[in-house]
JSON list of C-alpha atoms in Angstrom, two decimals:
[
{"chain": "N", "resi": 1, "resn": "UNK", "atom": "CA", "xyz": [0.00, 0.00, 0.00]},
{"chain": "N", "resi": 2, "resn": "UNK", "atom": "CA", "xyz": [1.39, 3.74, -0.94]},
{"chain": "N", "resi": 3, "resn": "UNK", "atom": "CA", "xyz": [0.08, 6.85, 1.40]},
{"chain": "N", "resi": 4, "resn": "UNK", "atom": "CA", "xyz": [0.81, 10.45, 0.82]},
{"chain": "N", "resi": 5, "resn": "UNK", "atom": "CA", "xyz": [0.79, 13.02, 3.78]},
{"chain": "N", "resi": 6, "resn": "UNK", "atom": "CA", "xyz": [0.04, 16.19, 2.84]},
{"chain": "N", "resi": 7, "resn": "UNK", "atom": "CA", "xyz": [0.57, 18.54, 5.45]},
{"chain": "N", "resi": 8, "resn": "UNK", "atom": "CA", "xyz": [-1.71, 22.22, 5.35]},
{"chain": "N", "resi": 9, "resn": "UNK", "atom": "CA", "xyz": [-4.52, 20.39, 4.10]},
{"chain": "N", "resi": 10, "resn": "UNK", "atom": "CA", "xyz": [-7.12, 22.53, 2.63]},
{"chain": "N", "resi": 11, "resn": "UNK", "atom": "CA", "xyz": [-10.47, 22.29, 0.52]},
{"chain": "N", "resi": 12, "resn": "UNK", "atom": "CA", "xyz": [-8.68, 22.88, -2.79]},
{"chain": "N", "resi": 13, "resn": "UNK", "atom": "CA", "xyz": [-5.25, 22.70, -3.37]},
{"chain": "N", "resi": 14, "resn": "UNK", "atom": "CA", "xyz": [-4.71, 20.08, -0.96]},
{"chain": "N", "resi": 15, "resn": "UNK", "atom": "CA", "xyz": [-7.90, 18.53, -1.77]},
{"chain": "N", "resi": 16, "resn": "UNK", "atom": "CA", "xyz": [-7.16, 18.20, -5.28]},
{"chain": "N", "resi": 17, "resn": "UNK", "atom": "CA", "xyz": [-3.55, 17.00, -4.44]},
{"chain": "N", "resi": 18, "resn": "UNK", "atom": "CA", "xyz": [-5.39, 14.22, -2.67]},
{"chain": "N", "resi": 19, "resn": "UNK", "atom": "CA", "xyz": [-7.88, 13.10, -4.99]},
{"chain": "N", "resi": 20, "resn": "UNK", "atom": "CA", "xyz": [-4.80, 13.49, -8.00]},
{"chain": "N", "resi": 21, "resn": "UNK", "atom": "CA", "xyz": [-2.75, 10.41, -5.47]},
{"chain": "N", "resi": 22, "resn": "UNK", "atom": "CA", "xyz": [-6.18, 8.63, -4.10]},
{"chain": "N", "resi": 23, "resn": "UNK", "atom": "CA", "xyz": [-7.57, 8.17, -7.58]},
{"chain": "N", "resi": 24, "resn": "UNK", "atom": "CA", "xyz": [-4.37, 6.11, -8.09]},
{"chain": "N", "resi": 25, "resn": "UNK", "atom": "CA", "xyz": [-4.59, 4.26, -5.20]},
{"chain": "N", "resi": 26, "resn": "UNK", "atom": "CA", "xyz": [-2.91, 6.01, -2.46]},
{"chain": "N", "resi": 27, "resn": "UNK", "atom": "CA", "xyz": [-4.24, 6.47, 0.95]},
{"chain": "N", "resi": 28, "resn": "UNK", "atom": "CA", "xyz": [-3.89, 9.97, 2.17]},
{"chain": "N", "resi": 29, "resn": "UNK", "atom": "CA", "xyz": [-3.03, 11.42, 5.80]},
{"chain": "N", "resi": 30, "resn": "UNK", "atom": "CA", "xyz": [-4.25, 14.98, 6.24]},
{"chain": "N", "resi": 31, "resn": "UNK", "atom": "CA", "xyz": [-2.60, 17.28, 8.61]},
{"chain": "N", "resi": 32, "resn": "UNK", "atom": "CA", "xyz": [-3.55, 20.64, 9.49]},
{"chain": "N", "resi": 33, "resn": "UNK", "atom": "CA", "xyz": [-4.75, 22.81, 12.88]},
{"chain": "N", "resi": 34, "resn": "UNK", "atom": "CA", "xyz": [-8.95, 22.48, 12.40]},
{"chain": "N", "resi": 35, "resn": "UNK", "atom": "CA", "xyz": [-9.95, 19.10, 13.40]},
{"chain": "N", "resi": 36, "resn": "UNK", "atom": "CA", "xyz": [-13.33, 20.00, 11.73]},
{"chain": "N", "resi": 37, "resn": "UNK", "atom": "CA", "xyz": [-12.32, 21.14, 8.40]},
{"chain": "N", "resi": 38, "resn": "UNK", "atom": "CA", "xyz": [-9.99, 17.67, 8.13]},
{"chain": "N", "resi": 39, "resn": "UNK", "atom": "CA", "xyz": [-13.53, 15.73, 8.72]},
{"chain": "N", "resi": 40, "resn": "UNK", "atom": "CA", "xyz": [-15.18, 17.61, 6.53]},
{"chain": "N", "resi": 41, "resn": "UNK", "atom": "CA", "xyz": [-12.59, 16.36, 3.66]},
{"chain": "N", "resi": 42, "resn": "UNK", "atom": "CA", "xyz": [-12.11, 12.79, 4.95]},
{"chain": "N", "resi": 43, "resn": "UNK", "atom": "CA", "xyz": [-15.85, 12.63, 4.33]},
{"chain": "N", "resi": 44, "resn": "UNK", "atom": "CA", "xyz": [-15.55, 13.69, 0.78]},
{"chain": "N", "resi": 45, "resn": "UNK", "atom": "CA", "xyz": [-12.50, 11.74, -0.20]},
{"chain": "N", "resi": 46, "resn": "UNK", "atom": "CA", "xyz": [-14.36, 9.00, 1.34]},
{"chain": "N", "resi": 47, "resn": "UNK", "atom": "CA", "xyz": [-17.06, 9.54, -0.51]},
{"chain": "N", "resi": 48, "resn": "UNK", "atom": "CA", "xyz": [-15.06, 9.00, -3.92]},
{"chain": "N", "resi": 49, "resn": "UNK", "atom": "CA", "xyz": [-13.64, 6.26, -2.54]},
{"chain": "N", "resi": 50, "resn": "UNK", "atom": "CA", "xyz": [-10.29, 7.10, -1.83]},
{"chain": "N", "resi": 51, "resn": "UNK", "atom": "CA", "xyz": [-8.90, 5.94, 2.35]},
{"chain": "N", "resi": 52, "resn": "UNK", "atom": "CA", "xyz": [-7.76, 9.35, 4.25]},
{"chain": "N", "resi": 53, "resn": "UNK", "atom": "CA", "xyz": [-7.97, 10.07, 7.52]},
{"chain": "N", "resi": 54, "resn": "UNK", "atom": "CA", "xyz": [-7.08, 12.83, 9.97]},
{"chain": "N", "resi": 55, "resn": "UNK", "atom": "CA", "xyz": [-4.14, 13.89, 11.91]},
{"chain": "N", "resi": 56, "resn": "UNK", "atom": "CA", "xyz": [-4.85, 17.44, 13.21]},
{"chain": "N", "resi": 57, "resn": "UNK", "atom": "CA", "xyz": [-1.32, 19.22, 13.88]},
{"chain": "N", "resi": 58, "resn": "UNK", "atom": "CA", "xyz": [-0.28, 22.90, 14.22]},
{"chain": "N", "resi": 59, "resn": "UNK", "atom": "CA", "xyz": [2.82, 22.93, 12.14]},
{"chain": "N", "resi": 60, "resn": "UNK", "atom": "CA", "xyz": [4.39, 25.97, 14.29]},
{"chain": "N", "resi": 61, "resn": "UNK", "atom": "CA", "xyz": [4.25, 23.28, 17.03]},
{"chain": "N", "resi": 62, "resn": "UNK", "atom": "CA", "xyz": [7.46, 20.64, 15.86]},
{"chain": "N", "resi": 63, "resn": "UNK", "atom": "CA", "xyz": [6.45, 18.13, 18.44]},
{"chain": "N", "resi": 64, "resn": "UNK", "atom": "CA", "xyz": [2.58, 17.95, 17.20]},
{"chain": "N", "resi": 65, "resn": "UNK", "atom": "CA", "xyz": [3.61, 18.02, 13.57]},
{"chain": "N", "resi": 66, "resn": "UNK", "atom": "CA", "xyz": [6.42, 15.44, 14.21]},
{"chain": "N", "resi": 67, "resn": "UNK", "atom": "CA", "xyz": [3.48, 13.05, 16.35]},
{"chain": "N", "resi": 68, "resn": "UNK", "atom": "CA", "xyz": [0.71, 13.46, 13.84]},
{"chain": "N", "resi": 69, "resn": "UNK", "atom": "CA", "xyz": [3.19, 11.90, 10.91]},
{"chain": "N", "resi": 70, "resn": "UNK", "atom": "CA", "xyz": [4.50, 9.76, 12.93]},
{"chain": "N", "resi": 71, "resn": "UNK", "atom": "CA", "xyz": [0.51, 8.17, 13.85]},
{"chain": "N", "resi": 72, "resn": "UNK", "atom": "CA", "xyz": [0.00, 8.68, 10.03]},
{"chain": "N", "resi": 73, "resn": "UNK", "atom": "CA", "xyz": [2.90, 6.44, 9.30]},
{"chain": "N", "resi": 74, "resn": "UNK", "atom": "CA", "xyz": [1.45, 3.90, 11.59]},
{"chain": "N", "resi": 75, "resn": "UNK", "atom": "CA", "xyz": [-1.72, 4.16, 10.81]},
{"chain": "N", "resi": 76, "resn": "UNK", "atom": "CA", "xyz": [-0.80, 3.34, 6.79]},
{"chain": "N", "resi": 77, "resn": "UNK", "atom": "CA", "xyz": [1.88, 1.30, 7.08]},
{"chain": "N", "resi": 78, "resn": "UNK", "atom": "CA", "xyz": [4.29, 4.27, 5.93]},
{"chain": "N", "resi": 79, "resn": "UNK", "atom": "CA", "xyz": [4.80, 7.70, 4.82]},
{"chain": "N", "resi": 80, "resn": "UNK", "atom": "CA", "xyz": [5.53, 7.21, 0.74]},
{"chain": "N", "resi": 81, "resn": "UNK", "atom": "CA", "xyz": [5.08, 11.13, -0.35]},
{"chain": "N", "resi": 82, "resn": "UNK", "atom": "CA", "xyz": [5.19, 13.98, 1.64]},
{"chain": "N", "resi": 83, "resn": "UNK", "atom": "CA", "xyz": [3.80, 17.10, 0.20]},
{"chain": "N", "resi": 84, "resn": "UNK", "atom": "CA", "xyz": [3.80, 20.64, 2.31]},
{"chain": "N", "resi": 85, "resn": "UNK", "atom": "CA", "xyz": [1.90, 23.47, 1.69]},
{"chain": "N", "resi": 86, "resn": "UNK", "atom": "CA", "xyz": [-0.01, 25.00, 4.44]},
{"chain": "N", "resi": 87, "resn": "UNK", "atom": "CA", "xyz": [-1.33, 28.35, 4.28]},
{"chain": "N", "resi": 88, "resn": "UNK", "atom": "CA", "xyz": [-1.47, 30.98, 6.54]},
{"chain": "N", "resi": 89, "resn": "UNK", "atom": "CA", "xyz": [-4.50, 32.77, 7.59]},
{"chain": "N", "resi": 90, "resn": "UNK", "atom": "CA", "xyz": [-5.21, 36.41, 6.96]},
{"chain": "N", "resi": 91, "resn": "UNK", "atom": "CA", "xyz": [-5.18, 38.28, 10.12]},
{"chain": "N", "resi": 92, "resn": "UNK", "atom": "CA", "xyz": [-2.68, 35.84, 11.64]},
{"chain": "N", "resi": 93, "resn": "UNK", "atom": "CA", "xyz": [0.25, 36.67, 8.99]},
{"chain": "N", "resi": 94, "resn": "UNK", "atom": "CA", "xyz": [0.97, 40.54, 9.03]},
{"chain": "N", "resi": 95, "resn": "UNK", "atom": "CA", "xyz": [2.23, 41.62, 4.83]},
{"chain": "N", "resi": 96, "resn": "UNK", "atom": "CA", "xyz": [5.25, 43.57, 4.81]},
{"chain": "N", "resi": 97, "resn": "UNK", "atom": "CA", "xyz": [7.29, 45.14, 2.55]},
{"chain": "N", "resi": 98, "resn": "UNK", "atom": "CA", "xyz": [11.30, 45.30, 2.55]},
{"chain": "N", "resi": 99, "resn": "UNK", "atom": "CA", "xyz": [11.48, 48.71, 3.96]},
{"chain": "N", "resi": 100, "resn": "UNK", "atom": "CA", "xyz": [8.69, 47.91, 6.66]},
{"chain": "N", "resi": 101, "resn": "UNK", "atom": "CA", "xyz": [9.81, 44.42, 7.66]},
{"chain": "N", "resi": 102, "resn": "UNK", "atom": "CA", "xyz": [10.84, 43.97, 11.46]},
{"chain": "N", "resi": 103, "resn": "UNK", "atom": "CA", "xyz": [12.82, 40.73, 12.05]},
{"chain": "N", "resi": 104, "resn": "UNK", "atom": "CA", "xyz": [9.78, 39.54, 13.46]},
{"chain": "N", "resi": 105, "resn": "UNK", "atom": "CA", "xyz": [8.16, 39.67, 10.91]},
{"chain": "N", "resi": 106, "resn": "UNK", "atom": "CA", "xyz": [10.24, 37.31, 8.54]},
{"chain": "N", "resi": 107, "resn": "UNK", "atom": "CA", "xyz": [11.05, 35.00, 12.11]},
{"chain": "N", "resi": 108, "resn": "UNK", "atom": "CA", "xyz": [7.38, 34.40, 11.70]},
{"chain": "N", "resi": 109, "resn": "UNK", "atom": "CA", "xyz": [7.29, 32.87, 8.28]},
{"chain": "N", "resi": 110, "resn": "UNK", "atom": "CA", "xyz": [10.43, 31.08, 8.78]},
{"chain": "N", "resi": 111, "resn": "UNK", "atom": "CA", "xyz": [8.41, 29.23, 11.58]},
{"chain": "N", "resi": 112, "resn": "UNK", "atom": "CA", "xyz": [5.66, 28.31, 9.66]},
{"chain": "N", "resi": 113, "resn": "UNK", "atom": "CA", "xyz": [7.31, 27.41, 6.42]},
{"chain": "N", "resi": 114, "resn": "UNK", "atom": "CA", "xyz": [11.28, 26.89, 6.49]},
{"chain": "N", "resi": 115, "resn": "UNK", "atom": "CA", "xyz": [11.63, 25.25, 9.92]},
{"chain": "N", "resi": 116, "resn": "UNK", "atom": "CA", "xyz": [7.69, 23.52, 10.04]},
{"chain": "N", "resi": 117, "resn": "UNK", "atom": "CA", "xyz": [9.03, 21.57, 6.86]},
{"chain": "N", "resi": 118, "resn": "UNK", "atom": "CA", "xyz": [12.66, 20.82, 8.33]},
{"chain": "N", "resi": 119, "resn": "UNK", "atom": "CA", "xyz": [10.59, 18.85, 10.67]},
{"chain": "N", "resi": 120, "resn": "UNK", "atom": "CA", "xyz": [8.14, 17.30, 8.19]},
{"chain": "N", "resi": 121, "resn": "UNK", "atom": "CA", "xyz": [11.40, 15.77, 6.92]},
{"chain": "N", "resi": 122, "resn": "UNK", "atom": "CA", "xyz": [12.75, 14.79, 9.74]},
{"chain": "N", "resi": 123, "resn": "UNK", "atom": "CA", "xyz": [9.88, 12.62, 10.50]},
{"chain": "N", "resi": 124, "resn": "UNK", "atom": "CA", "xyz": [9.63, 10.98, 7.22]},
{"chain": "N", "resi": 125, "resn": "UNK", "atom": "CA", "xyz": [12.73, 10.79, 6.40]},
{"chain": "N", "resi": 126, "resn": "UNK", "atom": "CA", "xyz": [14.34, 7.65, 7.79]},
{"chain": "N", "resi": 127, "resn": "UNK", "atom": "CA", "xyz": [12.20, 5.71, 6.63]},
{"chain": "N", "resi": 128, "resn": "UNK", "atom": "CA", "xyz": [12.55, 6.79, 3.42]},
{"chain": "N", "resi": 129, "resn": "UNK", "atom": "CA", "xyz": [16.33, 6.54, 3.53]},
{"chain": "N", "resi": 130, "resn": "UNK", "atom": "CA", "xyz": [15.98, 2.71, 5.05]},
{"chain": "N", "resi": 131, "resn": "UNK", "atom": "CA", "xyz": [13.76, 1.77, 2.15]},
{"chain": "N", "resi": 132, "resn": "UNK", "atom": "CA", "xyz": [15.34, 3.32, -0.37]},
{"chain": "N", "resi": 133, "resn": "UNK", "atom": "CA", "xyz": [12.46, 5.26, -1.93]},
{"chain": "N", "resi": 134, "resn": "UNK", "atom": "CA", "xyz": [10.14, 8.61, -1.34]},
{"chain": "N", "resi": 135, "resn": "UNK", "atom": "CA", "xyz": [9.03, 11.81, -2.60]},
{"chain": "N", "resi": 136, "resn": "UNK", "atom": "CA", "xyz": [9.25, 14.88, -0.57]},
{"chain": "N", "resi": 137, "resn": "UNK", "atom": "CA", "xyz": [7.49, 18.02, -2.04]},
{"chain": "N", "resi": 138, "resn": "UNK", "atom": "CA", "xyz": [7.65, 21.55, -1.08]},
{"chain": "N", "resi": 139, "resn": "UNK", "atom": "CA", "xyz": [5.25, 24.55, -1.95]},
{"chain": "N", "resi": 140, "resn": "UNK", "atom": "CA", "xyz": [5.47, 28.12, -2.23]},
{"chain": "N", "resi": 141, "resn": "UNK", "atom": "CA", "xyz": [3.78, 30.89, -4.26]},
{"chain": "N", "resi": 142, "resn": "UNK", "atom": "CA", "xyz": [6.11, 31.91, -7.26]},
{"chain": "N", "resi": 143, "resn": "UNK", "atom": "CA", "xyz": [7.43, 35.43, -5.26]},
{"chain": "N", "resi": 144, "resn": "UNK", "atom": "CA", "xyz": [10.25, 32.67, -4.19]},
{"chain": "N", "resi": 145, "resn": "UNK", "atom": "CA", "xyz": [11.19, 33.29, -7.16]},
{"chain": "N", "resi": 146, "resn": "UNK", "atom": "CA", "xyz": [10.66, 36.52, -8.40]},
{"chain": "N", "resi": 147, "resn": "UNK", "atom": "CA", "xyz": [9.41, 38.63, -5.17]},
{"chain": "N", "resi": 148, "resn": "UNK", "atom": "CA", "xyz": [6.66, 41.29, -5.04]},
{"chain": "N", "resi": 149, "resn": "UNK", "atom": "CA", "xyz": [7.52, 44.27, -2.11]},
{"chain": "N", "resi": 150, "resn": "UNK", "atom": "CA", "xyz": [3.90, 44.11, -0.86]},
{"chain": "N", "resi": 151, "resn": "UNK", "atom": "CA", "xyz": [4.64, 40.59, 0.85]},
{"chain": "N", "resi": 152, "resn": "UNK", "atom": "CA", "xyz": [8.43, 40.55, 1.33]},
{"chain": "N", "resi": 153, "resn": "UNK", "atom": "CA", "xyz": [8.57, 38.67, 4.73]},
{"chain": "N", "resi": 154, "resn": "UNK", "atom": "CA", "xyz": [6.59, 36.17, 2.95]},
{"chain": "N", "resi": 155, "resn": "UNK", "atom": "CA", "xyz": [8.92, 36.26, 0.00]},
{"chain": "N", "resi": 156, "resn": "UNK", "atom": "CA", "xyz": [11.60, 35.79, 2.12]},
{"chain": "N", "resi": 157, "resn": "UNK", "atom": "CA", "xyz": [10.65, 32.94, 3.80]},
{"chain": "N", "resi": 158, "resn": "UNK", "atom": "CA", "xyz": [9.75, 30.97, 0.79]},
{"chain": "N", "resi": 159, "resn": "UNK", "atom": "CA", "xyz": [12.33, 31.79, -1.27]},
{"chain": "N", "resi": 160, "resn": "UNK", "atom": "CA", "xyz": [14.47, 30.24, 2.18]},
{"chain": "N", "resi": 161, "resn": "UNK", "atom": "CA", "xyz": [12.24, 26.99, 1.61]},
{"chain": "N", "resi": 162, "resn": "UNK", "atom": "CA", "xyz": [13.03, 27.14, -2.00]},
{"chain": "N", "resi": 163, "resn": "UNK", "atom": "CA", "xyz": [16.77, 26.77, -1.50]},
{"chain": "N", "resi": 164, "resn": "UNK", "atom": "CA", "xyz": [16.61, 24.58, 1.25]},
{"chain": "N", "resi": 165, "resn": "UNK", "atom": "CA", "xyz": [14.68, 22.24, -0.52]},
{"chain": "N", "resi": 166, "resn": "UNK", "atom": "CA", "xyz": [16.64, 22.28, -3.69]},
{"chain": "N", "resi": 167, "resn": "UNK", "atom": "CA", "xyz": [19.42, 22.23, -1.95]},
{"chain": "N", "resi": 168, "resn": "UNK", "atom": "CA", "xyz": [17.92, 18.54, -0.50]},
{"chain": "N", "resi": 169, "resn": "UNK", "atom": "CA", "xyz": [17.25, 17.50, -3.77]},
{"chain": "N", "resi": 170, "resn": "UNK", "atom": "CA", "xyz": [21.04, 17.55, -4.73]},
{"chain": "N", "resi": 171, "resn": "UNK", "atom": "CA", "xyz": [21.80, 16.11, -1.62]},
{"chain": "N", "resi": 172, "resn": "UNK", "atom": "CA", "xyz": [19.23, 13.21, -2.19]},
{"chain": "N", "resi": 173, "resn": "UNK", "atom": "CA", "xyz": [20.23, 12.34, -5.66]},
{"chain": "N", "resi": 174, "resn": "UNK", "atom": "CA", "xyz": [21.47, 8.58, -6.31]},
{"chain": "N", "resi": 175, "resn": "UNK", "atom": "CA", "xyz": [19.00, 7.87, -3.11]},
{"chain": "N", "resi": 176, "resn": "UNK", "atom": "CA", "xyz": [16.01, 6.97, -4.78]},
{"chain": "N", "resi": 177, "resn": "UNK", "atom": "CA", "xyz": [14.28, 9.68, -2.61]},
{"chain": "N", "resi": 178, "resn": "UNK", "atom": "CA", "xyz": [12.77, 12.66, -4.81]},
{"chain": "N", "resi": 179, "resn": "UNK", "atom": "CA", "xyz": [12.92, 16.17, -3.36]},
{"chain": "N", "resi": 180, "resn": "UNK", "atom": "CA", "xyz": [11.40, 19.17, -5.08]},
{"chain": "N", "resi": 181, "resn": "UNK", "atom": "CA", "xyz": [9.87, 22.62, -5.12]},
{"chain": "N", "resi": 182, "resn": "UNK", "atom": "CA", "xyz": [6.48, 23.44, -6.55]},
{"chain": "N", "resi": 183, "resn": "UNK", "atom": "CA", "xyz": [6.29, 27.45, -7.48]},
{"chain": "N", "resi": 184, "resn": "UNK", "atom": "CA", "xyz": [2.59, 28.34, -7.91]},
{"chain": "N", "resi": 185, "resn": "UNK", "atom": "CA", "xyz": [2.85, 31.75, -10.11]},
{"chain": "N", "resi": 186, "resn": "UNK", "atom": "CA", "xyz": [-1.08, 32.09, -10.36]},
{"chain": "N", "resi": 187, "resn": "UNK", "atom": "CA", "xyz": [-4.29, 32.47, -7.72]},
{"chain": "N", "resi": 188, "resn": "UNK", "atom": "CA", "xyz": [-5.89, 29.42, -6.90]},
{"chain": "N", "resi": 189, "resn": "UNK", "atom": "CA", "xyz": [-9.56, 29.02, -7.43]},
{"chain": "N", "resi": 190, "resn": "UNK", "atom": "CA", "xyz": [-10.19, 32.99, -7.89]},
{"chain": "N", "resi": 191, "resn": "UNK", "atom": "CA", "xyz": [-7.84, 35.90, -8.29]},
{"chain": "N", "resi": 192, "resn": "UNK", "atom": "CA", "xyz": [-7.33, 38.65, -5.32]},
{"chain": "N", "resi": 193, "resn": "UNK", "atom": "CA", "xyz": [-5.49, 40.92, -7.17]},
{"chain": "N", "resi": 194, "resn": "UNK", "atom": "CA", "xyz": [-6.94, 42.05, -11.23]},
{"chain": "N", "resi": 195, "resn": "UNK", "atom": "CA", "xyz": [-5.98, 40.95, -14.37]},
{"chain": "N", "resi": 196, "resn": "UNK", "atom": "CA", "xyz": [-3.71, 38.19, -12.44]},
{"chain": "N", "resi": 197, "resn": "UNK", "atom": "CA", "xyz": [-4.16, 34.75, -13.82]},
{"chain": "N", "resi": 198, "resn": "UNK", "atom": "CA", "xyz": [-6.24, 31.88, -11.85]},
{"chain": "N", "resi": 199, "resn": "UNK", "atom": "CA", "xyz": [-6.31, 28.31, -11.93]},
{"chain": "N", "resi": 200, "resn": "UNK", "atom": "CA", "xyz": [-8.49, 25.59, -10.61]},
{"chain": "N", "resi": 201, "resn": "UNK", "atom": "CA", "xyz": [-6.88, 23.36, -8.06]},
{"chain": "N", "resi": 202, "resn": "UNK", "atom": "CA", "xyz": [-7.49, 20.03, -10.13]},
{"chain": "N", "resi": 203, "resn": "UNK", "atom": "CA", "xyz": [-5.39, 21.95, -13.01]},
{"chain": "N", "resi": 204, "resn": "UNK", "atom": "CA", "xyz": [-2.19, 22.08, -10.69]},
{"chain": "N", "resi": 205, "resn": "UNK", "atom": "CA", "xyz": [-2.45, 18.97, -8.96]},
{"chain": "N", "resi": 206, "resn": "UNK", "atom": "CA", "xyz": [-1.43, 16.55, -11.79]},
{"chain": "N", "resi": 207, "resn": "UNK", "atom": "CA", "xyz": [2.21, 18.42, -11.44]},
{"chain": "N", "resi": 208, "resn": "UNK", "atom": "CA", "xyz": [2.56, 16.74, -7.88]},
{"chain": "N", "resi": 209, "resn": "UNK", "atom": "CA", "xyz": [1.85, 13.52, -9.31]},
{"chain": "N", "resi": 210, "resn": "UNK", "atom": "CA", "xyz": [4.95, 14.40, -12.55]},
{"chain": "N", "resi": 211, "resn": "UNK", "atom": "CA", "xyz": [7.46, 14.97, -9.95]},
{"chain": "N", "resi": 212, "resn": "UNK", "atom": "CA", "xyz": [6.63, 11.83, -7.83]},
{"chain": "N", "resi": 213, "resn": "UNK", "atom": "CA", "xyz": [6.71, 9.45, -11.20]},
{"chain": "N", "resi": 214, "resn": "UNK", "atom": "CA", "xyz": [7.97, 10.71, -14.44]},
{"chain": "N", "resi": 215, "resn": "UNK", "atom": "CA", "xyz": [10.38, 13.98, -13.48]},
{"chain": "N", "resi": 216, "resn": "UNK", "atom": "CA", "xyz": [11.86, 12.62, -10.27]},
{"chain": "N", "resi": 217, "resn": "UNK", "atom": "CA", "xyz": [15.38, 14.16, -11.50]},
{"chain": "N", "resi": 218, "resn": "UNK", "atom": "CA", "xyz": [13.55, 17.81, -11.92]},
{"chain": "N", "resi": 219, "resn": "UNK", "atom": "CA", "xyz": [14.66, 20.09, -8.76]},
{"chain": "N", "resi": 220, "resn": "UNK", "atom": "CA", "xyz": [12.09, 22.60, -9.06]},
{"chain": "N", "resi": 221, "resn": "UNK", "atom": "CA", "xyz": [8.40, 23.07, -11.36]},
{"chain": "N", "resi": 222, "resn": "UNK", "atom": "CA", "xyz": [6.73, 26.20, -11.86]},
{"chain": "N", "resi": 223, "resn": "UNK", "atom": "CA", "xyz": [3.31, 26.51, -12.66]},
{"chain": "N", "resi": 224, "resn": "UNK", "atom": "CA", "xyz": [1.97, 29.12, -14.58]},
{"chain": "N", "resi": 225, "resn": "UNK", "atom": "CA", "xyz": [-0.36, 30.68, -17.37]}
]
């Protein structure tokens, strides 16, 4: 049996992310902070079919996060693809710009996206090595790339991620373990901002499953219109 975790599970990237893996047989772990929101898409994966279950974690807290992949793990018999993405909310991450960035403000981010998927890996990781096999993907919104000033803590913080998980890649290579970066350059589901270009989750999805089967030598994908 093959299971994917996918840590900052959500109703549409990371739901689509799971249906892309359950449709081929995977069963899926979900991990994020609302207990009730994970039900909620149990029930629907269920519903198609595909085997998920929950494993609420905060990924600021290392311990939780490192526990709730750990039960996953047992639960399915093994972690086979790790995916991380969560999101923060609005109201909980403060936007700021180069000029108006505070150290706290980038500390912050670092938290929730560099160091919360250092530890992701750290709990998958072993396994993978002592098996020989696994796929460990990162995501980030394309301004690790190129960086807009109105979210440059953000930025920051990804484009940290970026490296870091490049940088694994390399290290990984002649493992049989794949590690990548995703760069989403568009709005999921509706656009914020005008005349900048959307896509449905379901359209970015099938990328996830490219890098875990047929571009497991690629470093880095960027989707975009």
């Amino acid at each position: 049996m093959t299971s994917i975790a996918i840590v900052g599970a959500g109703p549409q990237l990371g739901l689509a992310i799971a249906r892309t893996f359950g449709s081929q047989g995977f069963d899926v772990a979900l991990i994020s902070r609302n207990r009730e929101k994970l039900d909620g898409l149990v029930a629907t994966l269920t519903a198609e079919g595909i085997t998920a279950a929950a494993f609420p974690a905060d990924v600021l807290d290392r311990d939780a996060l490192t526990q709730a992949l750990k039960n996953a793990a047992t639960r399915f018999g093994g972690i086979d693809v790790l995916e991380y993405s969560p999101v923060g909310t609005f109201g909980s991450t403060a936007l700021t710009t180069p000029t108006d960035t505070e150290p706290s403000h980038v500390q912050h981010e670092m938290e929730f996206q560099l160091y919360g998927a250092i530890a992701a890996t750290k709990a998958v990781l072993p396994a993978m090595r002592e098996a020989g096999a696994g796929t460990l993907l990162y995501t980030t919104g394309a301004g690790s790339i190129d960086p807009v000033p109105q979210v440059g803590n953000v930025n920051a913080a990804a484009a940290a991620l970026r490296n870091w998980a490049i940088n694994l890649h390399k290290e990984l290579d002649g493992t049989g373990i794949q590690a990548a970066h995703v760069g989403i350059d568009v709005s999921i589901g509706m656009s914020v901002i005008p005349d900048f270009p959307t896509a449905q989750p379901e359209e970015i999805s099938p990328v996830y499953w490219d890098l875990h089967t047929t571009k497991r030598d690629q470093a880095e994908l960027v989707f975009s219109r």
